[in-house]
mmCIF file with all atom_site columns, C-alpha atoms in Angstrom:
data_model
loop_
_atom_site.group_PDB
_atom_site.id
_atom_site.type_symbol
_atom_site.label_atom_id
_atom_site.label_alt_id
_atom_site.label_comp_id
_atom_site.label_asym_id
_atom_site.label_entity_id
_atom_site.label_seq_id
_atom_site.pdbx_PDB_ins_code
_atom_site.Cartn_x
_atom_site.Cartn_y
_atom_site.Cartn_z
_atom_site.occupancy
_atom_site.B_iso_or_equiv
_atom_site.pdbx_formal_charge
_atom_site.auth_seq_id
_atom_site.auth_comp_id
_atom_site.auth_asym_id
_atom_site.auth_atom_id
_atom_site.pdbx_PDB_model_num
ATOM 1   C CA . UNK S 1 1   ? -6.911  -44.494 27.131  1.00 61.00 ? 1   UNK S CA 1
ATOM 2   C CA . UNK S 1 2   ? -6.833  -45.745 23.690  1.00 63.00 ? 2   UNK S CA 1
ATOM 3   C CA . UNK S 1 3   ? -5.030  -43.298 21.367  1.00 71.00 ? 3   UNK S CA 1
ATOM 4   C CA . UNK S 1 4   ? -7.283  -41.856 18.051  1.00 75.00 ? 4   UNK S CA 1
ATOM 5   C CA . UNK S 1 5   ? -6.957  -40.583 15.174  1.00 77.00 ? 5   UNK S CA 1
ATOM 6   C CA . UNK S 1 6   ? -4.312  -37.055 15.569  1.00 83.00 ? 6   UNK S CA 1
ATOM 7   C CA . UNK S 1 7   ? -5.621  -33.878 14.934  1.00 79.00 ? 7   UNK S CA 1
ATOM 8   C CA . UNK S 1 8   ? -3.754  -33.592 10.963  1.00 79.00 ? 8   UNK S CA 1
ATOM 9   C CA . UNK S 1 9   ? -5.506  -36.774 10.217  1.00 83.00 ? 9   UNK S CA 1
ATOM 10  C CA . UNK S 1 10  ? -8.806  -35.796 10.911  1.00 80.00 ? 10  UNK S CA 1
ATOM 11  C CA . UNK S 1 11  ? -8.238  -32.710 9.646   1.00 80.00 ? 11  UNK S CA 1
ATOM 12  C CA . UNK S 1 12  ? -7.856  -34.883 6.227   1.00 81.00 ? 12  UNK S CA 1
ATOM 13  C CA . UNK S 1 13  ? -11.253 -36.268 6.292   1.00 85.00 ? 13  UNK S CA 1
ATOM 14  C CA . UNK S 1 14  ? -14.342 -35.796 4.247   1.00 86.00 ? 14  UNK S CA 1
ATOM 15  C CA . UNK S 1 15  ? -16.439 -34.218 6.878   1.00 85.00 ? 15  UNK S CA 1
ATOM 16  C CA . UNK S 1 16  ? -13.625 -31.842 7.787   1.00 84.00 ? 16  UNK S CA 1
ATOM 17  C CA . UNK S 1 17  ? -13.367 -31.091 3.547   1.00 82.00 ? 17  UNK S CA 1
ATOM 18  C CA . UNK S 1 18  ? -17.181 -29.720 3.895   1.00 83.00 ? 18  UNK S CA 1
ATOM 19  C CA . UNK S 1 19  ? -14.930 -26.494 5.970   1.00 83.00 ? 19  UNK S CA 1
ATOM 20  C CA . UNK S 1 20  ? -12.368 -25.433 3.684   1.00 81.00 ? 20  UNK S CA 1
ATOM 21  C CA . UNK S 1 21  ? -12.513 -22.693 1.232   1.00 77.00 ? 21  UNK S CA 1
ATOM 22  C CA . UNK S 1 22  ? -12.713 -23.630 -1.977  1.00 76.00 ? 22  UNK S CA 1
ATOM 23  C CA . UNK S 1 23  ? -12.555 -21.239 -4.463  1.00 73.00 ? 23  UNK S CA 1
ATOM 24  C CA . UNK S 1 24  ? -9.364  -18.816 -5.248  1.00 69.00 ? 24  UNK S CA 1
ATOM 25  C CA . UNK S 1 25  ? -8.230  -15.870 -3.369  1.00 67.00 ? 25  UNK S CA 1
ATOM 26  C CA . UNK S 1 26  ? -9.445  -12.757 -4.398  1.00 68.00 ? 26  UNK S CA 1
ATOM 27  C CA . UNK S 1 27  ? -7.919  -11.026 -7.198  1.00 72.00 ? 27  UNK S CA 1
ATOM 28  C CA . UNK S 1 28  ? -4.763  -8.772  -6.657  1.00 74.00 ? 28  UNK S CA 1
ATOM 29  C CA . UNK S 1 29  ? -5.885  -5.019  -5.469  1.00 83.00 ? 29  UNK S CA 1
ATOM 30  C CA . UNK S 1 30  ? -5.570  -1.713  -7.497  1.00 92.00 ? 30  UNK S CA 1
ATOM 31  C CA . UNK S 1 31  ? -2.476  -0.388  -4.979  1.00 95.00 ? 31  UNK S CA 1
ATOM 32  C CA . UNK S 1 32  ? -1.496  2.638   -5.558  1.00 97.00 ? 32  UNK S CA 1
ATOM 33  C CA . UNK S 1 33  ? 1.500   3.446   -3.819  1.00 97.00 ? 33  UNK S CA 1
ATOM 34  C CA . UNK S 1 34  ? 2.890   7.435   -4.107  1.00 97.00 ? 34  UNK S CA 1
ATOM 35  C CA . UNK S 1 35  ? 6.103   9.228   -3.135  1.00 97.00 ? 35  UNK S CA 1
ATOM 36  C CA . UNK S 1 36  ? 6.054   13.148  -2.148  1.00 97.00 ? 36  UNK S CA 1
ATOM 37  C CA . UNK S 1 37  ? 9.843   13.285  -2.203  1.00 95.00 ? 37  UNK S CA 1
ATOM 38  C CA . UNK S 1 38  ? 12.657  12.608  -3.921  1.00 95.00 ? 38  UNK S CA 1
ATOM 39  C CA . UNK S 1 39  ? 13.977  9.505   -1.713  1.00 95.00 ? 39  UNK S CA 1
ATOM 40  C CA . UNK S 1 40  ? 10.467  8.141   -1.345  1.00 95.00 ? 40  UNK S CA 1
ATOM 41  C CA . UNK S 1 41  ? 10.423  8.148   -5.171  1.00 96.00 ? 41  UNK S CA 1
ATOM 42  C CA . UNK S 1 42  ? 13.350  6.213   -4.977  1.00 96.00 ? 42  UNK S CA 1
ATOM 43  C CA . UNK S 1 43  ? 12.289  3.373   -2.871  1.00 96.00 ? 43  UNK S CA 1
ATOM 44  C CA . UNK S 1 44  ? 9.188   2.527   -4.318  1.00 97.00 ? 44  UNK S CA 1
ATOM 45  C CA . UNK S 1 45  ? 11.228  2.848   -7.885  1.00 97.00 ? 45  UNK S CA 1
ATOM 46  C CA . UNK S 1 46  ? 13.253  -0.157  -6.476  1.00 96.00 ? 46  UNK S CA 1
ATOM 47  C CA . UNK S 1 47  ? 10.082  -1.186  -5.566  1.00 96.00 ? 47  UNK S CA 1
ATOM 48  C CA . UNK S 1 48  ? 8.219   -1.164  -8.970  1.00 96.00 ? 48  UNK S CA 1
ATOM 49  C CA . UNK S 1 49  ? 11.119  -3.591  -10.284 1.00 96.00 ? 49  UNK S CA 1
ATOM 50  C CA . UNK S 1 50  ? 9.623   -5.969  -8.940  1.00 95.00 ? 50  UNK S CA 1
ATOM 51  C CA . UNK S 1 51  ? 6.562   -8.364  -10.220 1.00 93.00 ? 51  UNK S CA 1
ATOM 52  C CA . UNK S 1 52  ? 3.040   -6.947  -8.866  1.00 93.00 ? 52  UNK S CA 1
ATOM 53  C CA . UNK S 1 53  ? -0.637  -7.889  -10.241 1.00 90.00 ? 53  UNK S CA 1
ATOM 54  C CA . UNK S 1 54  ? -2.332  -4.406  -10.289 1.00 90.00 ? 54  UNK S CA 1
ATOM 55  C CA . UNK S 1 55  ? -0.188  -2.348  -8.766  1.00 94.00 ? 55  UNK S CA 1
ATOM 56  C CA . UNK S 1 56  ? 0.995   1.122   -10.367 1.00 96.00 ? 56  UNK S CA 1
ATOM 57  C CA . UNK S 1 57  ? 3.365   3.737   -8.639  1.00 97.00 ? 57  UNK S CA 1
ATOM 58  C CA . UNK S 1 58  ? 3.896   7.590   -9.004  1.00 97.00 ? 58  UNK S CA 1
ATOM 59  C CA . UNK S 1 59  ? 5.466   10.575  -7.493  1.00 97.00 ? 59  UNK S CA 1
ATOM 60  C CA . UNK S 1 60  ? 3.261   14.099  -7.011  1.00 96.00 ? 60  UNK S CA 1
ATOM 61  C CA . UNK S 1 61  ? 4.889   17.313  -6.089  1.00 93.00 ? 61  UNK S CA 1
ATOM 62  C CA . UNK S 1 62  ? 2.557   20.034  -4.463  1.00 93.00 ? 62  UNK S CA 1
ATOM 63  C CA . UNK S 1 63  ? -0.215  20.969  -4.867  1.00 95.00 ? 63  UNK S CA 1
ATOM 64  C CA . UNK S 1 64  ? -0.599  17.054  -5.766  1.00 92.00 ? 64  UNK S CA 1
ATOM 65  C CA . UNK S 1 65  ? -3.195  16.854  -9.068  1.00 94.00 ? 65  UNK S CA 1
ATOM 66  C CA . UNK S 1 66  ? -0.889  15.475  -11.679 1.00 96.00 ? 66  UNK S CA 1
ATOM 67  C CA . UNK S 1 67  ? 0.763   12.875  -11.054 1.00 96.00 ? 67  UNK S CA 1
ATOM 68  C CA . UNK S 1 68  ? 4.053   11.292  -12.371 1.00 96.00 ? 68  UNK S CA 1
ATOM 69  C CA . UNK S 1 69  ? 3.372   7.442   -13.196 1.00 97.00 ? 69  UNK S CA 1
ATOM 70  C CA . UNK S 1 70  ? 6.913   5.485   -12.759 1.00 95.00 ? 70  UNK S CA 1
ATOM 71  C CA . UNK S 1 71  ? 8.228   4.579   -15.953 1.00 90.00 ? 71  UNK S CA 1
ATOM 72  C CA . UNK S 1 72  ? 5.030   6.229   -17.887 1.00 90.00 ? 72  UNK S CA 1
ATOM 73  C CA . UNK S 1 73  ? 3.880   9.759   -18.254 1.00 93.00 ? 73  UNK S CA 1
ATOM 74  C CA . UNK S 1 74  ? 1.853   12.388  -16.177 1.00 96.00 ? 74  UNK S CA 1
ATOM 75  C CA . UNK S 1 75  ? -1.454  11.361  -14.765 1.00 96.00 ? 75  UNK S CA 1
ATOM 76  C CA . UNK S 1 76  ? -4.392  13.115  -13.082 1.00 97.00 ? 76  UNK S CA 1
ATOM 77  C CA . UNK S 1 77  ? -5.157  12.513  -9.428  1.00 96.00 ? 77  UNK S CA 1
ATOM 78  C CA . UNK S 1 78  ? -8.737  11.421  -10.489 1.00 96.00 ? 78  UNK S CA 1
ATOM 79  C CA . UNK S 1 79  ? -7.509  8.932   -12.650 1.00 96.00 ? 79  UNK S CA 1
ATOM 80  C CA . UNK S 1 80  ? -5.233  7.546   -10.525 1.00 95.00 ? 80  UNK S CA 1
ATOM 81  C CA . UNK S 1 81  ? -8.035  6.973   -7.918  1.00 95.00 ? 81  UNK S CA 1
ATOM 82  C CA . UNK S 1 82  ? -10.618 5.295   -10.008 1.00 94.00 ? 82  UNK S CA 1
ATOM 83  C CA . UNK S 1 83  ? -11.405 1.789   -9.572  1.00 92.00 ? 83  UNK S CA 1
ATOM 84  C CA . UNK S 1 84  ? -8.697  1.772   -6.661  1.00 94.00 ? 84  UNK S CA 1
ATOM 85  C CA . UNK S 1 85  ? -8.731  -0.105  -3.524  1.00 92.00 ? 85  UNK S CA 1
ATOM 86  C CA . UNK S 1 86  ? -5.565  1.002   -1.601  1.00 94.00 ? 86  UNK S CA 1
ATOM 87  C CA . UNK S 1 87  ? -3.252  4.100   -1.650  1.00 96.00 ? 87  UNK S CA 1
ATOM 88  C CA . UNK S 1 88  ? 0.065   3.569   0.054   1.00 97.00 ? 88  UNK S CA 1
ATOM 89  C CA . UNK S 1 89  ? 1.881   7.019   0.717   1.00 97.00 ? 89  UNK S CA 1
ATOM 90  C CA . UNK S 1 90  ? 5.585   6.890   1.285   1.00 96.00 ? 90  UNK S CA 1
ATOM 91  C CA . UNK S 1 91  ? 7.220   10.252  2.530   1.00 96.00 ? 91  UNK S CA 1
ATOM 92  C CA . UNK S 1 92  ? 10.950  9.951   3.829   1.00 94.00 ? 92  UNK S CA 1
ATOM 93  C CA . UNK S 1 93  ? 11.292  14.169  4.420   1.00 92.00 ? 93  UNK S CA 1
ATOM 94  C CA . UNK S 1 94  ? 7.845   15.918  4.870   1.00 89.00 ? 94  UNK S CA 1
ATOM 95  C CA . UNK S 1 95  ? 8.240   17.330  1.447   1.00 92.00 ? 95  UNK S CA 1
ATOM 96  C CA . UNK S 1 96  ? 4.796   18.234  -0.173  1.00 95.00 ? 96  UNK S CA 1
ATOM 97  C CA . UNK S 1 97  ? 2.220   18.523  2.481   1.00 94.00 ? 97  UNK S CA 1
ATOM 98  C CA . UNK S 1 98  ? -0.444  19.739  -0.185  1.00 96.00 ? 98  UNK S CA 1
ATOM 99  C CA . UNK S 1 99  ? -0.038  16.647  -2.117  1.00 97.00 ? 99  UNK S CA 1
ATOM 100 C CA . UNK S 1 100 ? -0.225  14.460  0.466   1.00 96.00 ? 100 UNK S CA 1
ATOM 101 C CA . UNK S 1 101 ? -3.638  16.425  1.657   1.00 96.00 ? 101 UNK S CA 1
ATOM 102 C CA . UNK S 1 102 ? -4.681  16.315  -1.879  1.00 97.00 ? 102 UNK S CA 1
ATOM 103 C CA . UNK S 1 103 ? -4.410  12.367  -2.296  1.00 97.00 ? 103 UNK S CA 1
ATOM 104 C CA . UNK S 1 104 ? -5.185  11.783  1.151   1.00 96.00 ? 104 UNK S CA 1
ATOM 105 C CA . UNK S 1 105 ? -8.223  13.722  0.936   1.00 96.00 ? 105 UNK S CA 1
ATOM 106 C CA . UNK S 1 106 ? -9.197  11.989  -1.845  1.00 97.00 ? 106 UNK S CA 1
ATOM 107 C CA . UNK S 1 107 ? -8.675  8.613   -0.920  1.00 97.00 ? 107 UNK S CA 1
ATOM 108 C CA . UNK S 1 108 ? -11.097 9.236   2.205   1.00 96.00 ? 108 UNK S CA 1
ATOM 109 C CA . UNK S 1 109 ? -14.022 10.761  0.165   1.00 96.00 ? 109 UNK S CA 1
ATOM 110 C CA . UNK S 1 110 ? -13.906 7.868   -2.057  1.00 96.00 ? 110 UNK S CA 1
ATOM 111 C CA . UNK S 1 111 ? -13.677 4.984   1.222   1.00 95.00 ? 111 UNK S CA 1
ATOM 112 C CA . UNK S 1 112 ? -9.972  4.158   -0.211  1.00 96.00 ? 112 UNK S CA 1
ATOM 113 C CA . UNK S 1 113 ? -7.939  2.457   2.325   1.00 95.00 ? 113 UNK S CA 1
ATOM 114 C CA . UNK S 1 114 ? -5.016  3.930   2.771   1.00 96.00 ? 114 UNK S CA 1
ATOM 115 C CA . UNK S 1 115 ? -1.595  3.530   4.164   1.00 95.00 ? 115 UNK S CA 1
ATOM 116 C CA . UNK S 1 116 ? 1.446   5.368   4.963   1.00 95.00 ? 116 UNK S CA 1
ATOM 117 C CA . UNK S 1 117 ? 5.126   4.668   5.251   1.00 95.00 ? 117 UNK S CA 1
ATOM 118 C CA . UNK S 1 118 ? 7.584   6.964   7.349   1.00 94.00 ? 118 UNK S CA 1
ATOM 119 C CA . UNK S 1 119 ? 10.843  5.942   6.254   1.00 92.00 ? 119 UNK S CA 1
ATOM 120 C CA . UNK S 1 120 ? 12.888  7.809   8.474   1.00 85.00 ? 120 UNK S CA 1
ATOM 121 C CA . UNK S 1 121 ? 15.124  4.941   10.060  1.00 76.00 ? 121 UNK S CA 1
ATOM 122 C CA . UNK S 1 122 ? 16.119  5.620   13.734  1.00 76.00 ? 122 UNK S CA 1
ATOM 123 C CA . UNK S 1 123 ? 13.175  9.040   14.282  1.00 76.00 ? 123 UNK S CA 1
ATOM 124 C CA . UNK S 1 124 ? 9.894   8.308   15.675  1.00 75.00 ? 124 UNK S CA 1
ATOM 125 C CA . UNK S 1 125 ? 8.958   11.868  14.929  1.00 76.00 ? 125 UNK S CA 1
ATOM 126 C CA . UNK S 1 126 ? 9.386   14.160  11.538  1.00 85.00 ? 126 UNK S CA 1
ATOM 127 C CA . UNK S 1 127 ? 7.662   16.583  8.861   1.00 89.00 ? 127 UNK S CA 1
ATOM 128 C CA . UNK S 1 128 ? 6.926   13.146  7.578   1.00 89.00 ? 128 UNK S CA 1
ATOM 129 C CA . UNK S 1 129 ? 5.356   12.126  9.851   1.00 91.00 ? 129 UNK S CA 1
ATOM 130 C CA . UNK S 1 130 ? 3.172   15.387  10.504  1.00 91.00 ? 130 UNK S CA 1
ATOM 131 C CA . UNK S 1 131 ? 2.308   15.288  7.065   1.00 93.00 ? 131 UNK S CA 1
ATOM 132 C CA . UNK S 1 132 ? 0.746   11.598  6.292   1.00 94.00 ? 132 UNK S CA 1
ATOM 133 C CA . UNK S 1 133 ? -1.075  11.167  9.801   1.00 94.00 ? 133 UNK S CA 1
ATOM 134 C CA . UNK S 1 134 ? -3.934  12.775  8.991   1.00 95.00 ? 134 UNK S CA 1
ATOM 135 C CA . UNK S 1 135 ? -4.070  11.029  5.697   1.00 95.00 ? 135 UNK S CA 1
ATOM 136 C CA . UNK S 1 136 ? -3.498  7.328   6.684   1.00 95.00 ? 136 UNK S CA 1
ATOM 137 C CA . UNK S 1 137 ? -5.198  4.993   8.309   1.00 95.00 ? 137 UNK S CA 1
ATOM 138 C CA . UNK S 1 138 ? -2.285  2.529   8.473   1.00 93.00 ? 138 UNK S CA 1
ATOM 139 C CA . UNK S 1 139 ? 0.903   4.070   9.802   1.00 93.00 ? 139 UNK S CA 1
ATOM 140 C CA . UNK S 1 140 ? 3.850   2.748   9.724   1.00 91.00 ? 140 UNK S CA 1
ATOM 141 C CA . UNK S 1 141 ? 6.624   4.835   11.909  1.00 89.00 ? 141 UNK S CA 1
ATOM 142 C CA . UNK S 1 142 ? 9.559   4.549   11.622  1.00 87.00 ? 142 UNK S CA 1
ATOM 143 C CA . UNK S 1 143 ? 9.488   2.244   8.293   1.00 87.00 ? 143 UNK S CA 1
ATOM 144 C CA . UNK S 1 144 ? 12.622  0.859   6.526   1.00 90.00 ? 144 UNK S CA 1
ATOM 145 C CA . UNK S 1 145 ? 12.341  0.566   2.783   1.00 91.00 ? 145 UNK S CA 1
ATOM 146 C CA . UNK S 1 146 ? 11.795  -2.931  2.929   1.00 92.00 ? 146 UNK S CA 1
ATOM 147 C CA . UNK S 1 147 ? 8.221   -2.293  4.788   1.00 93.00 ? 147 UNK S CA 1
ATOM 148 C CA . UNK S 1 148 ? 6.743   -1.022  1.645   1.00 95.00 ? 148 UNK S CA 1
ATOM 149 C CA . UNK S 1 149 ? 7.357   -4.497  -0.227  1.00 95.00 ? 149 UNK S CA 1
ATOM 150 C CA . UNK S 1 150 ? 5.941   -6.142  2.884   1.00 93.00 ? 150 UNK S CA 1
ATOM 151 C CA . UNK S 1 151 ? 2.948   -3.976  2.916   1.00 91.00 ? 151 UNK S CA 1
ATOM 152 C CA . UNK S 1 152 ? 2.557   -4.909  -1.206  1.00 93.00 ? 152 UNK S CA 1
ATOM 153 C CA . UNK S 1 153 ? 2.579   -8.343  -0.986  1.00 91.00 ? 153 UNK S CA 1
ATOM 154 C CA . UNK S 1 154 ? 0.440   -8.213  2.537   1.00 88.00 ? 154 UNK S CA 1
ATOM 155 C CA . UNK S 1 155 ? -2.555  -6.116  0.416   1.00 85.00 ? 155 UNK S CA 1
ATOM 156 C CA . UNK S 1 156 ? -2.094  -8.721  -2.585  1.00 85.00 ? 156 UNK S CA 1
ATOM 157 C CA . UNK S 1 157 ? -0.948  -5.592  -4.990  1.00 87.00 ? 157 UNK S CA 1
#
């Protein structure tokens, strides 16, 4: 059997060029990521440290329609959802349950994907938890604090 070409070298070929994509990857989302306690708010401050395209994060106490931007000032929960694509909620203690219905409800009126981290290491089950299932459609249970940079860089924020 005579040997050919291997699959990486005809993978490098002209005809196999007509298949690849060609143009940049989309632009970097409008992620919104929120924390209804005071732990949550500080991973995703640890979180906001770090270099992110579009990306804005904020903390909301009950009954959830101002919002506090990280490092900036107070911010309605309309604003905050215009023009985005992707709400990550981050609860550690089940603090808040009317602000996470608030922005949860929200997000699903508008067809916002949305996501939520449960960052109670070692419990599968919590107030947290309770609170963000009906609200995300991406759960992650039970997430470490590392899961929401993960989740960032996965959703190109």
């Amino acid at each position: 059997m005579p040997a050919g070409p291997s699959s990486c070298a005809r993978a490098a070929t002209t005809k196999e060029a007509a298949f690849r994509i060609d143009y940049p990857l989309s632009a970097a989302r409008n992620t919104r990521v929120v924390a209804f306690d005071h732990e949550a708010e500080r991973i995703i401050r640890s979180a906001a440290l770090l270099d992110w395209g579009q990306a804005r994060f904020f903390s909301v106490a009950d009954p959830g329609g101002v919002l506090s931007e990280i490092g900036a000032s107070d911010v309605s929960l309309e604003e905050v959802m215009t023009d985005t694509n992707t709400v990550i909620m981050v609860s550690t203690s089940g603090e808040n349950g009317a602000a996470v219905a608030a922005v949860g409800s929200l997000a699903r009126e508008r067809g916002i994907m949305t996501a939520g981290l449960v960052v109670t290491p070692g419990a599968l089950t919590s107030d947290a938890l309770f609170h963000l299932r009906p609200h995300a459609r991406i759960l992650l249970v039970p997430a470490e604090e590392d899961d929401l940079i993960e989740l960032l860089r996965a959703t190109r924020a």
